[in-house]
mmCIF file of C-alpha atoms in Angstrom:
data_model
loop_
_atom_site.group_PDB
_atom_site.id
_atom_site.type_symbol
_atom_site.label_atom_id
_atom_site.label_comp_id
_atom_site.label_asym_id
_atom_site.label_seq_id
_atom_site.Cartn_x
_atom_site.Cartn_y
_atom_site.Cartn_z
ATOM 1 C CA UNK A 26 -62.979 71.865 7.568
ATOM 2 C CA UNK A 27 -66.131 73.396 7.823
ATOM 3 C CA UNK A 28 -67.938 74.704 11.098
ATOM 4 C CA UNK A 29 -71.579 72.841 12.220
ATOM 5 C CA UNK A 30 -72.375 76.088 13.960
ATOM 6 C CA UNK A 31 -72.534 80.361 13.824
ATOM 7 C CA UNK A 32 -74.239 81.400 16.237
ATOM 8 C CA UNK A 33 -74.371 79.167 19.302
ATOM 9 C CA UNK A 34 -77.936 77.881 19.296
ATOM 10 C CA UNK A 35 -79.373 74.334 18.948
ATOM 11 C CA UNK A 36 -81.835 74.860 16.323
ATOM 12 C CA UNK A 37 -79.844 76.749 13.890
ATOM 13 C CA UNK A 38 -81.026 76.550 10.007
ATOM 14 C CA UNK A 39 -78.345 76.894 7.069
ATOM 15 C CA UNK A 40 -80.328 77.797 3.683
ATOM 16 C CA UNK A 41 -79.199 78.135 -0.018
ATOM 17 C CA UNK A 42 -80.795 77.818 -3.491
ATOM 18 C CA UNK A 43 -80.138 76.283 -7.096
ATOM 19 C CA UNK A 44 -80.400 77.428 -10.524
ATOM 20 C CA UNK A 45 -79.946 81.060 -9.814
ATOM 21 C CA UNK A 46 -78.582 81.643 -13.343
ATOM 22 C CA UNK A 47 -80.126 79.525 -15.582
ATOM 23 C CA UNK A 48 -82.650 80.253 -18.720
ATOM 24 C CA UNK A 49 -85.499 77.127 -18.229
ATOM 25 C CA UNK A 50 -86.812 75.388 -15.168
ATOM 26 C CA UNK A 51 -86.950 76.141 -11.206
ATOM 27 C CA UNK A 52 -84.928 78.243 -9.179
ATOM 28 C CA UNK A 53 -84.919 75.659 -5.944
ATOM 29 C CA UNK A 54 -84.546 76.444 -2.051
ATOM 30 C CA UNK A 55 -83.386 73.931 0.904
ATOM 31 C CA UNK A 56 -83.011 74.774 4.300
ATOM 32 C CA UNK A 57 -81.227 72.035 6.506
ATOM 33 C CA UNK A 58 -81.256 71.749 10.859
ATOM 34 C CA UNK A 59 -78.273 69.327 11.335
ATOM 35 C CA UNK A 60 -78.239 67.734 15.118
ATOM 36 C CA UNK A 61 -75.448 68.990 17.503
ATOM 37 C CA UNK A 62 -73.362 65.828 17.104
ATOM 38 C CA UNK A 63 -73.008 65.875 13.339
ATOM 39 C CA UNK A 64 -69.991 65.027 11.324
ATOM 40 C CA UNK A 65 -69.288 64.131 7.580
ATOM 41 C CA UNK A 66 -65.491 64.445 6.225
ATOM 42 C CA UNK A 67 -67.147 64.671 2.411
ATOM 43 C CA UNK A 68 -69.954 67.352 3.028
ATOM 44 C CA UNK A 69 -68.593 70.873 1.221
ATOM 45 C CA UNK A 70 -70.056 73.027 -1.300
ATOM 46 C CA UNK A 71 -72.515 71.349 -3.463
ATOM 47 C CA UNK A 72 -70.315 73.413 -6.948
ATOM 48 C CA UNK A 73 -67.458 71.899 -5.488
ATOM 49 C CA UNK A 74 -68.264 68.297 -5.565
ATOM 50 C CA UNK A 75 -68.795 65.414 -7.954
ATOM 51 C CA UNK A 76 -72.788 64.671 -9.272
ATOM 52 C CA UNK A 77 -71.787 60.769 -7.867
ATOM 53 C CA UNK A 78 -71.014 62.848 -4.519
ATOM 54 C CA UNK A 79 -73.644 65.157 -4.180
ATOM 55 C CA UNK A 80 -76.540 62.074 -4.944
ATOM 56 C CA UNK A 81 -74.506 59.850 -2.814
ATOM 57 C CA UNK A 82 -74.541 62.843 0.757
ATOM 58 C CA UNK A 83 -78.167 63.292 -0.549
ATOM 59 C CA UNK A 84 -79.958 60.663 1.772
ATOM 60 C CA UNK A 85 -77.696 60.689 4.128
ATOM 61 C CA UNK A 86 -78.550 64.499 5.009
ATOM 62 C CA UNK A 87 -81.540 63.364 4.907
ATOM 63 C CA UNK A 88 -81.684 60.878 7.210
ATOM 64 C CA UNK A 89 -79.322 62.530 9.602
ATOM 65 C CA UNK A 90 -81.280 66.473 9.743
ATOM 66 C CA UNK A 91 -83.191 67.450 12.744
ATOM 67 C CA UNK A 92 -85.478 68.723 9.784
ATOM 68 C CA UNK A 93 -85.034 69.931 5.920
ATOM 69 C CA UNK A 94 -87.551 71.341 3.519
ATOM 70 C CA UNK A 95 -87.077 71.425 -0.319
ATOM 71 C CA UNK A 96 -88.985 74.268 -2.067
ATOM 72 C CA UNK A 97 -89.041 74.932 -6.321
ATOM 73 C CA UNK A 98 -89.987 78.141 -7.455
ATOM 74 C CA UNK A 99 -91.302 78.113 -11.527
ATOM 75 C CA UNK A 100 -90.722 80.156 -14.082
ATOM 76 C CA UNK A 101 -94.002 82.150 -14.207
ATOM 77 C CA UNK A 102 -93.450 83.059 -10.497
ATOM 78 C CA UNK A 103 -89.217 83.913 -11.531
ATOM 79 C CA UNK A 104 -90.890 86.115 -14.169
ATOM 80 C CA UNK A 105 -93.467 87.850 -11.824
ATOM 81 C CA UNK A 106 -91.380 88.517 -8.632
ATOM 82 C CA UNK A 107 -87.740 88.694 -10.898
ATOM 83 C CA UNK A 108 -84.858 86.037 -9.854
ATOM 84 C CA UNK A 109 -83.502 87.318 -6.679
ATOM 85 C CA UNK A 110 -86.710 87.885 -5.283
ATOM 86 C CA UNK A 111 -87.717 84.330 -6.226
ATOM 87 C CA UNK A 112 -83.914 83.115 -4.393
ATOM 88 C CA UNK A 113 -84.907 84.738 -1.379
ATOM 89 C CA UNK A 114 -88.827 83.641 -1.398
ATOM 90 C CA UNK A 115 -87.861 80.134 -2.089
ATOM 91 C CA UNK A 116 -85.115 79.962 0.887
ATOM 92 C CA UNK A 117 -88.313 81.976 3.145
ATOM 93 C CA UNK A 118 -90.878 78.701 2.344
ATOM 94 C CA UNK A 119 -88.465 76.201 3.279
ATOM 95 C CA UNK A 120 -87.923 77.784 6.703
ATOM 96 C CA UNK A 121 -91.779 78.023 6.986
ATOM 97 C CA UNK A 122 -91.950 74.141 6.183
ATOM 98 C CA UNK A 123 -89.227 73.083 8.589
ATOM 99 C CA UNK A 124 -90.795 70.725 11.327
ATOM 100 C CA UNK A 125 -88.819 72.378 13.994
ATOM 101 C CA UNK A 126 -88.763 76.280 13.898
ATOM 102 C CA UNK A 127 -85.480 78.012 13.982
ATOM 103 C CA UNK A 128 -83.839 79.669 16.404
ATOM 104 C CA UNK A 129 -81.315 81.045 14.170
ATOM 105 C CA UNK A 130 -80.980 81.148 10.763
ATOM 106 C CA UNK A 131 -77.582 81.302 8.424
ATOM 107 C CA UNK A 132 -78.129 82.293 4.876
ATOM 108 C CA UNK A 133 -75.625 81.975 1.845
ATOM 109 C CA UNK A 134 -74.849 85.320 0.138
ATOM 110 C CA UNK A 135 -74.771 88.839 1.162
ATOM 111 C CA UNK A 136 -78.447 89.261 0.975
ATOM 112 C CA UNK A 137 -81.123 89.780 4.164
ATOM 113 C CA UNK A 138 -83.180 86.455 4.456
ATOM 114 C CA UNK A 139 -86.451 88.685 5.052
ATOM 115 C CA UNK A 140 -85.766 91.455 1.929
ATOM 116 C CA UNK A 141 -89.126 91.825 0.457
ATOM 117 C CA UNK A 142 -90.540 89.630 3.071
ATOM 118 C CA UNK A 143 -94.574 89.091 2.271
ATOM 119 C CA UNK A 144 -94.381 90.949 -1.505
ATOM 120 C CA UNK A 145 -97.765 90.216 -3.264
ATOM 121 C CA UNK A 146 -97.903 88.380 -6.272
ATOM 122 C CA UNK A 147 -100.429 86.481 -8.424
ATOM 123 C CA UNK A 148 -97.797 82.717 -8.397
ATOM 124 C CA UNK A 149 -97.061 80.637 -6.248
ATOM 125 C CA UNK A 150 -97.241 80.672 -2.383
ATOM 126 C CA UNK A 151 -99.200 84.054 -0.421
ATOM 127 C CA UNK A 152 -97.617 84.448 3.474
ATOM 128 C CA UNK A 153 -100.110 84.948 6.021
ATOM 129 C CA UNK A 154 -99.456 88.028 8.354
ATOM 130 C CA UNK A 155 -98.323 85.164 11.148
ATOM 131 C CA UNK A 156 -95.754 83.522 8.815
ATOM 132 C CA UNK A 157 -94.348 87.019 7.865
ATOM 133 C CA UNK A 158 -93.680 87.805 11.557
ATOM 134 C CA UNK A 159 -92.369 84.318 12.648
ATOM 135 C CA UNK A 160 -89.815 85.012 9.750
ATOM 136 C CA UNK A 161 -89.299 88.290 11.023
ATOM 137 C CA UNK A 162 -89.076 87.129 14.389
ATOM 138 C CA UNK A 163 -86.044 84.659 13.761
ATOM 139 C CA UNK A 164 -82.505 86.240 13.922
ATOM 140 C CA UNK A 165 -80.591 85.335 11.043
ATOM 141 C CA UNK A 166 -77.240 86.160 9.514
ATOM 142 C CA UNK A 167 -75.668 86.343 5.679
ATOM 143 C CA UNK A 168 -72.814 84.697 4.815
ATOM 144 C CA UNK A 169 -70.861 84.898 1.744
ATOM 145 C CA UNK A 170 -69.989 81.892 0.599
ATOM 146 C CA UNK A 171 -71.410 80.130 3.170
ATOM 147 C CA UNK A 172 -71.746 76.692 1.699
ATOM 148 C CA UNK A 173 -67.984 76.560 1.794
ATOM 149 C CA UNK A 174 -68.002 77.536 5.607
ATOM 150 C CA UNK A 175 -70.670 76.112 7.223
ATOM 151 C CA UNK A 176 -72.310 72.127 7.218
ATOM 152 C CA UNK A 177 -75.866 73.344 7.214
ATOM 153 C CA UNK A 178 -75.578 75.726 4.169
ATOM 154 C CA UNK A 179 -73.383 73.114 2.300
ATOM 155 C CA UNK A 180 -76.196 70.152 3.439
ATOM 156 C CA UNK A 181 -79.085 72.905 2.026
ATOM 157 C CA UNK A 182 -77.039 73.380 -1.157
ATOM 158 C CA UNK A 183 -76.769 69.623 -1.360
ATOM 159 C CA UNK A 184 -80.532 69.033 -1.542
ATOM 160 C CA UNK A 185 -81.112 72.018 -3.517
ATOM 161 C CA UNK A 186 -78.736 71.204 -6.300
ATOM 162 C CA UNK A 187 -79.627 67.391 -6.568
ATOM 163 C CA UNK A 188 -83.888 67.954 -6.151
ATOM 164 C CA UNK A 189 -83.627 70.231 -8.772
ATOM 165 C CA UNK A 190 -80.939 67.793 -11.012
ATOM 166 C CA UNK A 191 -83.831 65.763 -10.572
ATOM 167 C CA UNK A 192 -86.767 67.611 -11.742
ATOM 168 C CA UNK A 193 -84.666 68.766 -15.116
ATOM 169 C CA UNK A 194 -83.973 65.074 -15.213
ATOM 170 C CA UNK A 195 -87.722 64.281 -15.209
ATOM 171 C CA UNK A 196 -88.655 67.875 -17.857
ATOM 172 C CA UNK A 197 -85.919 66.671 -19.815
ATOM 173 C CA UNK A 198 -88.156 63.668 -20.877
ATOM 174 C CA UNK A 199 -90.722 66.225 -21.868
ATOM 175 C CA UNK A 200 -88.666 68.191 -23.893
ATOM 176 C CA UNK A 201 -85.724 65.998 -24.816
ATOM 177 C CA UNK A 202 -84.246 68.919 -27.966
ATOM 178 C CA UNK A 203 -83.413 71.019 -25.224
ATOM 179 C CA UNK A 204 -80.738 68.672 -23.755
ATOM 180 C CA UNK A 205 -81.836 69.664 -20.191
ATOM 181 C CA UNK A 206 -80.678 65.968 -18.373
ATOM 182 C CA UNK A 207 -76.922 67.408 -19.204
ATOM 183 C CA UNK A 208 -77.172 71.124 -19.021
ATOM 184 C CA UNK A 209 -79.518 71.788 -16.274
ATOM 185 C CA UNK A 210 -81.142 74.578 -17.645
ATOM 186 C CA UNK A 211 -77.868 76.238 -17.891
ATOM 187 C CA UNK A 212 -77.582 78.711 -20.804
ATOM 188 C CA UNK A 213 -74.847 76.556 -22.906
ATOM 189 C CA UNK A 214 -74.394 77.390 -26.647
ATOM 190 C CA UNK A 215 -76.444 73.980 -27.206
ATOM 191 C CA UNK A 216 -79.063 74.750 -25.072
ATOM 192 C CA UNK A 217 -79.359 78.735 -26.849
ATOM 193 C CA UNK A 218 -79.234 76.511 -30.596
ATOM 194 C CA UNK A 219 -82.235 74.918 -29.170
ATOM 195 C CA UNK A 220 -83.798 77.636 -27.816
ATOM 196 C CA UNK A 221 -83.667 79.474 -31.056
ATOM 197 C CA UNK A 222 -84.488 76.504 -33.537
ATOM 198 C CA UNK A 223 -87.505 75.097 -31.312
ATOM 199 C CA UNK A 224 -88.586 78.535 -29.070
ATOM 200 C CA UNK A 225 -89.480 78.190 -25.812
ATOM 201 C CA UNK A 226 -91.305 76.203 -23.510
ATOM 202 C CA UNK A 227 -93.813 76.741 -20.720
ATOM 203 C CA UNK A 228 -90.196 76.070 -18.218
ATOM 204 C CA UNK A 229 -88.397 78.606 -19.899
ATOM 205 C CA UNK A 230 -87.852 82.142 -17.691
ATOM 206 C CA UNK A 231 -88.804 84.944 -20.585
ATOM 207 C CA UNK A 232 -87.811 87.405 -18.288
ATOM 208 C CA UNK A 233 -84.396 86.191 -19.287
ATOM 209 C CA UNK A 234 -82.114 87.334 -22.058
ATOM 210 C CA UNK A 235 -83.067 83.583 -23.734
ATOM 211 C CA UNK A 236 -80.501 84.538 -26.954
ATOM 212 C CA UNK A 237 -77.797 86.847 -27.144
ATOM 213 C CA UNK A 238 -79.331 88.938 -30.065
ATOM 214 C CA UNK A 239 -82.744 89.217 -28.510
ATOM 215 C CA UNK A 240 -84.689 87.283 -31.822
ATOM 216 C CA UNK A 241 -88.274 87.075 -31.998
ATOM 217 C CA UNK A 242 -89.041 83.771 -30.135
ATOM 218 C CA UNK A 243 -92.069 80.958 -31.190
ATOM 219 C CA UNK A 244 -93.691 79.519 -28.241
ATOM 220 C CA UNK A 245 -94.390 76.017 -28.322
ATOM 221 C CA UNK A 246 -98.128 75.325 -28.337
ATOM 222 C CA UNK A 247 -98.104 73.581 -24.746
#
């Protein structure tokens, strides 16, 4: 059974991410405020449920959160700022977007929610010197394996696994060789065979080890 709360207060915030690990596509942050009263028998770790599960708890976090913000991170910015740092700035955004601000924050993993708070780069989103200390200013506390412990870091996993289901879904139209409606991004053998027969696209993360023996790669003229 898992808990609804850590630390006591209303307005606490689970957060978690998608697609730590895969080759193409987003790396994808949700952060979920679930009210005081909430309950759901099915809610658990987004790896440990069904795809029918996951889309069907979907809109019912949705409808049921205090607040939740979705945030994808692309490749070019994975590439910059390197994976983890992408994780963590992802998970950072979607606190930022919440409509109600934190008063405590729970974070999957075993890594500080504000590590390399406010690092420059040239992609994606720049924090302003008041967004880095709000985030600084909100206590918050690591978890490992979280999602399995906790409703709000299982909800955030929810959303971030099925947005980001979604946008492969939609890229996979764009670039159906690559298989990416069934494996996610995911480096399968079918999705490395693709890789190295058609090079890479403008989703793939080429700060990745793309194929096993490191061949020259052709970039698709996108």
């Amino acid at each position: 059974m898992l808990q609804l709360n850590f630390s006591g207060f209303i307005l606490e915030s689970g957060t978690d991410e998608a697609g730590r690990g895969c080759l193409a596509g987003p790396v994808t942050a949700a952060a979920v405020i679930l009210p005081a009263d909430f309950e759901n028998q099915l809610l658990n770790d987004s790896k440990q449920l069904s795809e029918k599960t996951r889309f069907l708890l979907k809109p019912l976090i949705e409808e049921q959160a205090l607040t939740y913000a979705v945030t994808h991170l692309h490749a070019d910015e994975i590439d910059e700022i390197n994976i983890l740092n992408a994780s963590m700035k992802g998970m950072q955004e979607c606190i930022l977007k919440l409509a109600h601000t934190p008063e405590f924050i729970i974070v999957d993993g075993n890594r500080s929610l504000n590590s390399k708070l406010g690092m420059k780069n040239n992609c994606g989103k720049q924090f302003s010197l008041d967004e880095i200390a709000l985030l600084k200013s909100i206590p918050h506390q690591s978890i490992i394996k979280g999602d399995s412990k906790f409703l709000s870091i299982a909800a955030a996993s929810i959303l971030a696994k099925t947005y980001r289901d979604e946008f492969m879904n939609t890229i996979h139209e764009e670039f159906p060789m690559y298989n990416w409606k069934q494996n996610k991004g995911y480096p399968t053998k079918e999705h490395r065979e693709a890789i190295k027969k058609y090079g890479t696209t403008k989703y793939h993360r080429m700060s990745f080890r793309l194929l096993p023996e490191q061949l020259q790669l052709d970039f698709l003229d996108l």
